[in-house]
CSV table of C-alpha atoms in Angstrom, one decimal:
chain,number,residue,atom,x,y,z
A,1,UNK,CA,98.2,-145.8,52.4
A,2,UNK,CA,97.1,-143.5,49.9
A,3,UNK,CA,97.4,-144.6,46.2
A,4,UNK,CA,100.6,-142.9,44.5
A,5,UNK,CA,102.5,-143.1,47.7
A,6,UNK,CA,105.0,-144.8,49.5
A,7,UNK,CA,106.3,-146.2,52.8
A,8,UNK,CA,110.0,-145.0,53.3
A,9,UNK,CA,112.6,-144.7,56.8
A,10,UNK,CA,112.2,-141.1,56.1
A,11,UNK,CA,107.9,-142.3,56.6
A,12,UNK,CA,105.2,-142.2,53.8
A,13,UNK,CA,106.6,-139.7,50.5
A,14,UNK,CA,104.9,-139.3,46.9
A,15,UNK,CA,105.7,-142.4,45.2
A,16,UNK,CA,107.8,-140.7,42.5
A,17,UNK,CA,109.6,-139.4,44.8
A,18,UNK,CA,113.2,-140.8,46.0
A,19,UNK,CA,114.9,-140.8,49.7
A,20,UNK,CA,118.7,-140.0,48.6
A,21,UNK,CA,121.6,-140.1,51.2
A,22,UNK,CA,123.0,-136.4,51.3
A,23,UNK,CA,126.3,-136.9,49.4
A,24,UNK,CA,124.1,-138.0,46.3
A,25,UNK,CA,123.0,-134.4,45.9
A,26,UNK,CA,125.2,-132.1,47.9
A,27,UNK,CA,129.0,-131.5,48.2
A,28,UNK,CA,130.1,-131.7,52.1
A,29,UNK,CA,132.4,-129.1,52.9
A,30,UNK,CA,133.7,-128.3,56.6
A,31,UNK,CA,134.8,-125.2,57.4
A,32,UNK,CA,138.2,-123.8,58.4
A,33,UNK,CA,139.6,-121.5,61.7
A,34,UNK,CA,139.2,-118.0,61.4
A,35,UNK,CA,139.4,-116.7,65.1
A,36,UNK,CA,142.9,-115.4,64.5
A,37,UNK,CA,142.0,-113.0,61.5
A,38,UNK,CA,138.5,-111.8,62.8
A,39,UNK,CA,138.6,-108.0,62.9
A,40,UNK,CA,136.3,-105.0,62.7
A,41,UNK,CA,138.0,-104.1,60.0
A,42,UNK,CA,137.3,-107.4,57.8
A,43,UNK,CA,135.5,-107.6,54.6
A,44,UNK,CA,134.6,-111.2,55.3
A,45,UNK,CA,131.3,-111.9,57.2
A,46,UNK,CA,132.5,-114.9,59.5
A,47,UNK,CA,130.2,-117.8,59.7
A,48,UNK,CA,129.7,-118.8,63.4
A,49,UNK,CA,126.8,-120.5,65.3
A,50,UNK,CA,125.8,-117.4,66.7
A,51,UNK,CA,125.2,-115.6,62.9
A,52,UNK,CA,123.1,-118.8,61.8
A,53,UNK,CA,121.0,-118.9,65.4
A,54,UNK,CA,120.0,-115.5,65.0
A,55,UNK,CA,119.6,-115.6,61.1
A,56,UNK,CA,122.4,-113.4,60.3
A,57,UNK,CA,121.9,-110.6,62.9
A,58,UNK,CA,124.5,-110.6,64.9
A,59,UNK,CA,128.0,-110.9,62.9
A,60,UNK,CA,132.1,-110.6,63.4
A,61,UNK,CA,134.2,-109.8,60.5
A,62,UNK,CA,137.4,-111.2,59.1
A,63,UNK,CA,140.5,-110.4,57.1
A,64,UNK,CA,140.9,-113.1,55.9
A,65,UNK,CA,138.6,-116.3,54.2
A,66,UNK,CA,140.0,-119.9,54.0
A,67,UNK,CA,136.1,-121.3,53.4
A,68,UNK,CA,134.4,-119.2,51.1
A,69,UNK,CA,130.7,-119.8,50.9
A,70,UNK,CA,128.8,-119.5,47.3
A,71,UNK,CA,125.4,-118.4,46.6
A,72,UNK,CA,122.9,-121.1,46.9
A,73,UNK,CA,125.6,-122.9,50.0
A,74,UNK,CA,123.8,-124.3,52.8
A,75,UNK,CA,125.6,-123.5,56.0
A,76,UNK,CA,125.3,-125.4,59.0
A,77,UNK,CA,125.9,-125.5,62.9
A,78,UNK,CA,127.7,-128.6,63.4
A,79,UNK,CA,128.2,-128.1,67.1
A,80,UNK,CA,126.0,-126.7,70.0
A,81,UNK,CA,125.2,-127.3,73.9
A,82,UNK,CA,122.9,-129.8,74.9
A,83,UNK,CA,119.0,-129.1,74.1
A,84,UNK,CA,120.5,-125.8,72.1
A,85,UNK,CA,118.3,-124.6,69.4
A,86,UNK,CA,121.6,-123.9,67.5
A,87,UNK,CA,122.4,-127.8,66.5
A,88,UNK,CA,122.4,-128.3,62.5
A,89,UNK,CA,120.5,-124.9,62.1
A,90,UNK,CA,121.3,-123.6,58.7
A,91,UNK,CA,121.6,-120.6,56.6
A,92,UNK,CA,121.1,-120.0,52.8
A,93,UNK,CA,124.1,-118.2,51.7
A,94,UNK,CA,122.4,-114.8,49.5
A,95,UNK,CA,125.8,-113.8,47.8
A,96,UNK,CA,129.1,-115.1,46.5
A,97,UNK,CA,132.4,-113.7,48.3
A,98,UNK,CA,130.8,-112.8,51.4
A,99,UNK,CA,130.9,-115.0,54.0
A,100,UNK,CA,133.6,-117.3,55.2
A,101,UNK,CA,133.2,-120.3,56.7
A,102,UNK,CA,134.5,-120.8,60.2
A,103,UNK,CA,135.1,-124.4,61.9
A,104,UNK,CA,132.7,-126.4,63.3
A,105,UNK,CA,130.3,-124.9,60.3
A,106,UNK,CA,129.8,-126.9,57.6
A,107,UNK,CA,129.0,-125.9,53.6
A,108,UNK,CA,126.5,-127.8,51.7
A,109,UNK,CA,126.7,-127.3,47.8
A,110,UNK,CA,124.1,-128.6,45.9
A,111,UNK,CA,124.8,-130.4,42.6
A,112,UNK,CA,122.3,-129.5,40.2
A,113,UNK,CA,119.4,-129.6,42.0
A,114,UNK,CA,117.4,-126.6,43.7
A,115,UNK,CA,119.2,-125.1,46.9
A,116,UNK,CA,116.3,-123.6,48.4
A,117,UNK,CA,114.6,-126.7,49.0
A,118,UNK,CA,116.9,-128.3,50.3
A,119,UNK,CA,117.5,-125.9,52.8
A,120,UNK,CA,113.9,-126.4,53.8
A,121,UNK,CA,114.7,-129.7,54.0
A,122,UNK,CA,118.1,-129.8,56.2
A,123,UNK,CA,117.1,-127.2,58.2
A,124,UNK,CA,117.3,-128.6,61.9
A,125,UNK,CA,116.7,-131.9,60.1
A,126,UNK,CA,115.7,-134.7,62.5
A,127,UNK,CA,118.0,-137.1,61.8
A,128,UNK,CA,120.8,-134.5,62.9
A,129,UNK,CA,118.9,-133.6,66.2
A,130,UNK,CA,118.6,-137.2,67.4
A,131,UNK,CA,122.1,-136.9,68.1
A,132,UNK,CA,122.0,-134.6,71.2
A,133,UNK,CA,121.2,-136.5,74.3
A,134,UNK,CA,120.7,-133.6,76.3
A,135,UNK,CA,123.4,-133.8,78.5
A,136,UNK,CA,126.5,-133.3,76.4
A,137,UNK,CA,127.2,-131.0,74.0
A,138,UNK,CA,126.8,-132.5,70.6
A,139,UNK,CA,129.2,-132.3,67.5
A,140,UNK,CA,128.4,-133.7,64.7
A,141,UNK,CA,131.0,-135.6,62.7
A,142,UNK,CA,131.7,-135.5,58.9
A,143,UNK,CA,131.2,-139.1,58.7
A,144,UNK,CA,127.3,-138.5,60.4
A,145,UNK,CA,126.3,-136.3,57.3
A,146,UNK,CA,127.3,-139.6,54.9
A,147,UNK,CA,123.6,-140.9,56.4
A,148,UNK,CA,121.7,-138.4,56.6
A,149,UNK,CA,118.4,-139.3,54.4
A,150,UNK,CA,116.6,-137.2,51.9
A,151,UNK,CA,113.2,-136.5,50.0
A,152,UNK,CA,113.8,-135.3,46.6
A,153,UNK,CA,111.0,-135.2,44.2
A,154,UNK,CA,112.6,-135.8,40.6
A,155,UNK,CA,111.9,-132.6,38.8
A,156,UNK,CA,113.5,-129.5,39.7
A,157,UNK,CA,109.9,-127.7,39.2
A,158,UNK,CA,108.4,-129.3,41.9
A,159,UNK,CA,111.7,-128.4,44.2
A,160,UNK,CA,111.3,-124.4,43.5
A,161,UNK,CA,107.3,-124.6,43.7
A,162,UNK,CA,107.8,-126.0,47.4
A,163,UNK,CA,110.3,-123.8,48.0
A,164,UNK,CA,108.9,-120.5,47.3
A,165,UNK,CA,105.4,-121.7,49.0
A,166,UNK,CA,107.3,-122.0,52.2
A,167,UNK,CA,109.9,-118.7,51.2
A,168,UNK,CA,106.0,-117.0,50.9
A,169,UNK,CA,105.5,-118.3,54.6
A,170,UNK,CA,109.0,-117.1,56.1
A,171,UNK,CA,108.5,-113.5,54.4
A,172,UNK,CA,104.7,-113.2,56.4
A,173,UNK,CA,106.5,-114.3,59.2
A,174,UNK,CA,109.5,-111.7,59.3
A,175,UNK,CA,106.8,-109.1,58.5
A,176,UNK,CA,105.0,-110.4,61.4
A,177,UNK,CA,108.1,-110.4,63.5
A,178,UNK,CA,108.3,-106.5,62.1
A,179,UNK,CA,105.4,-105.5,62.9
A,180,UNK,CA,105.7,-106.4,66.6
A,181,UNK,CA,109.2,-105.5,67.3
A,182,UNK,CA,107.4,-101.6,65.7
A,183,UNK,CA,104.6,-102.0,67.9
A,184,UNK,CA,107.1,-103.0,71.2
A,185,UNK,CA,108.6,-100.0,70.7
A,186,UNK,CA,106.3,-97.4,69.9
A,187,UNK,CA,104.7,-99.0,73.5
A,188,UNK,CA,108.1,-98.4,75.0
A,189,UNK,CA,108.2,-95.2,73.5
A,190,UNK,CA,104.8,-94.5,74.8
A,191,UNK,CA,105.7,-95.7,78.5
A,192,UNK,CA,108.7,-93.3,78.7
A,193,UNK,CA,106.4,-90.0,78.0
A,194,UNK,CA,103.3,-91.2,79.5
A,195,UNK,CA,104.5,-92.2,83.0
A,196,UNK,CA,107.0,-89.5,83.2
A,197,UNK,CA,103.9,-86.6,82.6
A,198,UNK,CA,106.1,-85.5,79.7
A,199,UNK,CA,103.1,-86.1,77.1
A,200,UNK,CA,99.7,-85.8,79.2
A,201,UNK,CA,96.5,-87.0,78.0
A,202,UNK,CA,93.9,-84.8,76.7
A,203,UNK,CA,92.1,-83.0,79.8
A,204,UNK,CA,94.7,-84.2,82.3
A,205,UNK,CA,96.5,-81.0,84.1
A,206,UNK,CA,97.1,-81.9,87.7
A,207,UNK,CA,100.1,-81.9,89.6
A,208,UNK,CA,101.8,-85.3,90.3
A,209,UNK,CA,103.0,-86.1,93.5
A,210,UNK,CA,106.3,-88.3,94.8
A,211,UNK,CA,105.0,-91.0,96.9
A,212,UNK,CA,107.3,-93.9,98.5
A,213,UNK,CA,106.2,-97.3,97.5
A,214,UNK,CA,105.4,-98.5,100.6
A,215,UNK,CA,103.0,-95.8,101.1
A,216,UNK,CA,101.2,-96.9,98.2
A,217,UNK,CA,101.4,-100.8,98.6
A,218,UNK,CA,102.6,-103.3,100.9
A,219,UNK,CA,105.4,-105.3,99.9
A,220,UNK,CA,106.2,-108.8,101.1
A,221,UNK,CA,107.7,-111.8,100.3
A,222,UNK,CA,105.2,-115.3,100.6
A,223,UNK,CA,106.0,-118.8,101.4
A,224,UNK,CA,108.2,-120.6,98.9
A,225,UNK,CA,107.2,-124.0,97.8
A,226,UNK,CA,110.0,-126.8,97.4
A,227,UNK,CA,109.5,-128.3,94.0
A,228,UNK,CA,108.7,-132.0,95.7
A,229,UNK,CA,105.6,-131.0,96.7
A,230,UNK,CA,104.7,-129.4,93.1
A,231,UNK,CA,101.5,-131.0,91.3
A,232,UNK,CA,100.8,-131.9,88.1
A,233,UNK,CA,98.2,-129.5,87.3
A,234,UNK,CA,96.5,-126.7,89.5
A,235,UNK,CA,97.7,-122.7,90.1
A,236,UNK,CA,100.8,-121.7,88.4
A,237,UNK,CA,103.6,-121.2,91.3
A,238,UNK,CA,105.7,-118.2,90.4
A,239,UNK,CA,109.2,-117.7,91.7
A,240,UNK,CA,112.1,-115.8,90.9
A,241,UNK,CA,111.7,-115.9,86.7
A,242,UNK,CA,108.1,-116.4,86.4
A,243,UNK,CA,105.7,-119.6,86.3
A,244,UNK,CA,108.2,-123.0,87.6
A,245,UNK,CA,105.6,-125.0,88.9
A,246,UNK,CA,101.7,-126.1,89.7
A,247,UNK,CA,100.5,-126.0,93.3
A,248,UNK,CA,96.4,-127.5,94.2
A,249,UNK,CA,95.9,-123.9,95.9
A,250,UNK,CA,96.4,-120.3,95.1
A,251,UNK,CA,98.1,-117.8,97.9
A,252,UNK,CA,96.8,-114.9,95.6
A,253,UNK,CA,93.2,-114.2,94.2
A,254,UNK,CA,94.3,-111.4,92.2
A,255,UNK,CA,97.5,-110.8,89.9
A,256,UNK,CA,99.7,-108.9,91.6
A,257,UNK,CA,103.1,-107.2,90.5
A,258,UNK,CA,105.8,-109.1,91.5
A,259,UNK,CA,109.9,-108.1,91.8
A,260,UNK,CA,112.5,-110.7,91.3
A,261,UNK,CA,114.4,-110.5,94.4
A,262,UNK,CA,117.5,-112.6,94.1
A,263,UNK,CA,119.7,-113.9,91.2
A,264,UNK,CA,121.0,-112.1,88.0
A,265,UNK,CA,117.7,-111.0,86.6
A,266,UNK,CA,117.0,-109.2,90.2
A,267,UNK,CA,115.0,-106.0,89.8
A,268,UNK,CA,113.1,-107.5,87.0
A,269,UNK,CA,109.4,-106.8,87.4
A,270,UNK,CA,106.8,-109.1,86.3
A,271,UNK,CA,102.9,-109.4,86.8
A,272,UNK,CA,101.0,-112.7,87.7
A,273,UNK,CA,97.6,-114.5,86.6
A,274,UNK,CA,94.3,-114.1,88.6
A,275,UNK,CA,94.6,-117.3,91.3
A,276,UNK,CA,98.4,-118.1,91.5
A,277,UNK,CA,100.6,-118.9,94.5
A,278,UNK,CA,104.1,-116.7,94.5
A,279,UNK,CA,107.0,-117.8,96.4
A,280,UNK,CA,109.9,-116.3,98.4
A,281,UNK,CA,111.9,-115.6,95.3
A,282,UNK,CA,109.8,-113.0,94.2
A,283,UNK,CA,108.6,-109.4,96.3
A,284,UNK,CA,105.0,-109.1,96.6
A,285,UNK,CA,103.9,-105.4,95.6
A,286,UNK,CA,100.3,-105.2,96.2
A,287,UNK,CA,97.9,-102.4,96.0
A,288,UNK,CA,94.7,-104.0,96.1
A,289,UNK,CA,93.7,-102.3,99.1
A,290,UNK,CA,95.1,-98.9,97.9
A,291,UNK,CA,91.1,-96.7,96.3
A,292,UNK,CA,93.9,-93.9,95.0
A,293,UNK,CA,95.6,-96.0,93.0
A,294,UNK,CA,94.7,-97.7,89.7
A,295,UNK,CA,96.1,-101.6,89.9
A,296,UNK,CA,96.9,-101.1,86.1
A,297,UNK,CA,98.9,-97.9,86.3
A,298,UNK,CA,101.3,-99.0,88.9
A,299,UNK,CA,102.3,-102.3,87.2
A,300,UNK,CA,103.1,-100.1,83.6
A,301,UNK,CA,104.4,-97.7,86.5
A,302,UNK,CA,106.9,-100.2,88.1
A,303,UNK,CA,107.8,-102.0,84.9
A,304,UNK,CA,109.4,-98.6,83.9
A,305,UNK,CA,111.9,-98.2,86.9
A,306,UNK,CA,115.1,-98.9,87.5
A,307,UNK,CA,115.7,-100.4,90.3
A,308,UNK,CA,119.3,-101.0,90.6
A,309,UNK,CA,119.5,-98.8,92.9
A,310,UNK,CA,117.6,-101.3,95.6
A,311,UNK,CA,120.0,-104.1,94.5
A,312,UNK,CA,122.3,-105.1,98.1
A,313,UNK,CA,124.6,-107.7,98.4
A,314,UNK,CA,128.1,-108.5,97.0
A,315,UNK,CA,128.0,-111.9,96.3
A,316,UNK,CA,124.4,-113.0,95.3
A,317,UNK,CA,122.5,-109.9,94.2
A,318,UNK,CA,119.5,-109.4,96.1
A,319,UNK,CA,116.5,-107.3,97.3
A,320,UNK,CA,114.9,-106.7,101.1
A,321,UNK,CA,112.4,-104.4,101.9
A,322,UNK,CA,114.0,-101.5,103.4
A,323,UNK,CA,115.4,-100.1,100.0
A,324,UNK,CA,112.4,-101.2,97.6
A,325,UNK,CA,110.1,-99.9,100.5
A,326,UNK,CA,111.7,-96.4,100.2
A,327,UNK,CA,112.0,-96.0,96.4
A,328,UNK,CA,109.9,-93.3,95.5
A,329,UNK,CA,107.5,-92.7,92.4
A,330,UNK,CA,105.9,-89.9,90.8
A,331,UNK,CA,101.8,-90.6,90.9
A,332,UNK,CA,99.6,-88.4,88.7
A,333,UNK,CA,95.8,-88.3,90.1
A,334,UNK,CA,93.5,-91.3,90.1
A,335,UNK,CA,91.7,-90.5,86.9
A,336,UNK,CA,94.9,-89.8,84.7
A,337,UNK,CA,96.4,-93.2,86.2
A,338,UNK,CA,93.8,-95.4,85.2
A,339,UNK,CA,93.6,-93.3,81.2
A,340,UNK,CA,96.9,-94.0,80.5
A,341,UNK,CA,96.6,-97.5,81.9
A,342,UNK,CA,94.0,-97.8,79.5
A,343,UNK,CA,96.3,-96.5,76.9
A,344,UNK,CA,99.1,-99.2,77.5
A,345,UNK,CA,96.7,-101.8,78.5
A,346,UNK,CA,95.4,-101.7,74.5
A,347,UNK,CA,98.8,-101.4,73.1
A,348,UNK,CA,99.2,-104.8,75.3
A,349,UNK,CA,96.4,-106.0,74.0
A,350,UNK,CA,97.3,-105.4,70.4
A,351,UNK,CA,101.2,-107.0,70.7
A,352,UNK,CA,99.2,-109.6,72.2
A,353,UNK,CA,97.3,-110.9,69.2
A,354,UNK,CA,100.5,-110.1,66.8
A,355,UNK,CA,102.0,-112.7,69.1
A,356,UNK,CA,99.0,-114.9,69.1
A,357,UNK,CA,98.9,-114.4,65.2
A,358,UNK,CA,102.6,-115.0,64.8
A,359,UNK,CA,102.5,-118.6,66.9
A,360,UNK,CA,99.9,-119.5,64.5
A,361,UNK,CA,101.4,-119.1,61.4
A,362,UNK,CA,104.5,-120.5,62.6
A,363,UNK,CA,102.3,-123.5,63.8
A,364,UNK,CA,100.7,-123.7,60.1
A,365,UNK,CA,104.0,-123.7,58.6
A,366,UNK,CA,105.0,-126.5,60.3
A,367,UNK,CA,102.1,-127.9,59.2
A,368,UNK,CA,102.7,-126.9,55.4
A,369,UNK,CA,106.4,-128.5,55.9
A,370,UNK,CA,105.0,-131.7,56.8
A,371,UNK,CA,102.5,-131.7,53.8
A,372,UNK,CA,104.6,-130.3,51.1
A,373,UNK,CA,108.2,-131.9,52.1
A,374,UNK,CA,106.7,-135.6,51.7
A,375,UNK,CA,104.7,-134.9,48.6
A,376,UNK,CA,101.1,-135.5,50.5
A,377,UNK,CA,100.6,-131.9,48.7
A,378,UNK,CA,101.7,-131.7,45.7
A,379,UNK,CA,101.8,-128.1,43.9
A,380,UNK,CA,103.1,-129.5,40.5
């Protein structure tokens, strides 16, 4: 162990530092029912698991507010499903007479310390997770936040340093997050008037023609796998909802564009790796053998449609060949097919490494948690 630190139940934290039980520095508060007075109409913002899972994006309203919530409360999710990424998430309340507090939803007030890092801190907190087993759905009980354990370092200072190092993080991260959803919609924007001819490409003037998909690839369904004879490593099998297994061989040695054919996400279009093996679950639509048609074009072609309309079936929704085999397609020559999959393939390309850049700095903030919320960095 370093000099100037410390070996803890929380693990090894600055040796100044303290582990305090979390009634020694914030007031527990559990929220009250509001269902009965939530209305459009409300001038109450109405603190549910959903509006702390999605960071205060998606909201109901009420008349009425039995909990308020301060500025500088903590909110928390005291109850979710098993595994749920929900379970003692929290929120950082902005404003004072905002938001009320429904049930199940606890408010944490802090005493005179600094609230932003403890909401660092608390924030899907370990010791609250290790209470969903996975199978149940877990509530956490008043009496579970009398335990939960704490680092504070001693000087209020050091508490808003940390926090607005990691506040510095989360704001490059929403403008990450920004920046691609932008970039995901100028593509879709971009898929609507380029595969439709209503914007062509510079030098592209030909007619497009209306083609049936089976007379521009063949569609069928492979052999599906049963998950006992799925190996540990190998091809990626794809079924129904992309990748759910490894197999030691491939069935395909080039991605193919794939349709989900059964279950509620039927219709839904995806495209596979190089060497894969695809199963029953999903169609097959193949134009490798097809010279007049670029392979890139018809996936961005086919992830644009709407294929409800070859949905059979009342119970189970489904899709056979007959209907998908006679949906038709409008197909503008070779050489304009493979510029605009050029087009979208770079867009692709460019969401890509956003994504790519985003995990990263997610990854490094985890990183910068673990460094800066046990004092192995210190910034003051």
């Amino acid at each position: 162990m370093k000099p100037g630190y410390k070996q803890t139940e929380m693990g090894v934290i600055a040796k100044e530092w303290e582990v305090r039980f979390l009634p020694e520095v914030l007031r527990f508060r559990g929220g009250k029912a509001h269902e009965q007075h939530v209305s459009e109409n409300g001038r109450y913002v109405c603190v549910n698991s959903k509006f702390i899972s999605t960071d205060g994006k998606v909201r109901k309203y009420s008349t009425a507010n039995f909990c308020a919530a301060k500025t500088g409360d903590i909110l928390m999710v005291m109850s979710d499903l098993p595994n749920g990424r929900a379970l003692a998430k929290a929120y950082l309340v902005e404003a004072n007479d905002i938001y009320a507090v429904n049930q199940r939803i606890c408010a944490l007030t802090v005493y005179r310390d600094c609230p932003e890092y403890f909401f660092y801190v608390l924030n899907r907190h370990p010791y609250f997770l290790k209470f969903d087993d996975g199978v149940s759905q877990t509530h956490l009980l008043n009496h579970v936040f009398l335990k939960c354990p704490i680092p504070v370092p001693p000087r209020v200072a050091e508490q808003r340093a940390i926090a607005t190092a990691l506040s510095d993080v989360d704001a490059l991260l929403g403008a990450l997050d920004r920046l691609i959803a932008k970039k995901r919609d100028l593509k879709q924007a971009a898929m609507q008037q380029l595969l439709t001819g209503k914007t062509r490409l510079p030098g592209f003037h030909g007619e497009w023609v209306v083609k049936r998909l089976d007379e521009i690839a063949l569609l069928y369904q492979s052999v599906t796998i049963s998950a006992n004879h799925f190996t540990e490593s190998g091809y990626p099998v794809y079924g129904a909802n992309g990748v759910v297994g490894f197999y030691h061989s491939p069935n395909h040695r080039t991605w193919q564009v794939t349709v989900t054919c059964r279950g509620s996400t039927c219709g839904t279009v995806n495209r596979t790796v190089d060497e894969c093996w695809i199963t029953g679950n999903a169609m097959v639509l193949s134009c490798d053998h097809n010279r007049s048609m670029d392979k890139g074009f018809f996936y961005f072609l086919m992830l644009g449609q709407n294929l409800t309309d070859c949905i059979t079936g009342t119970g189970q929704p489904q899709i056979v060949r007959s209907p998908l085999a006679a949906f038709r397609v409008r197909l503008p020559p070779l050489p304009e097919q493979t510029a605009i999959a050029e087009v979208l393939s770079g867009m692709d390309a460019e969401l890509a490494a956003l994504e790519r850049r985003g995990e990263k700095t997610r990854a490094l903030k985890q990183g910068i948690m673990q460094e800066l919320l046990t004092g192995r960095t210190r910034l003051v």
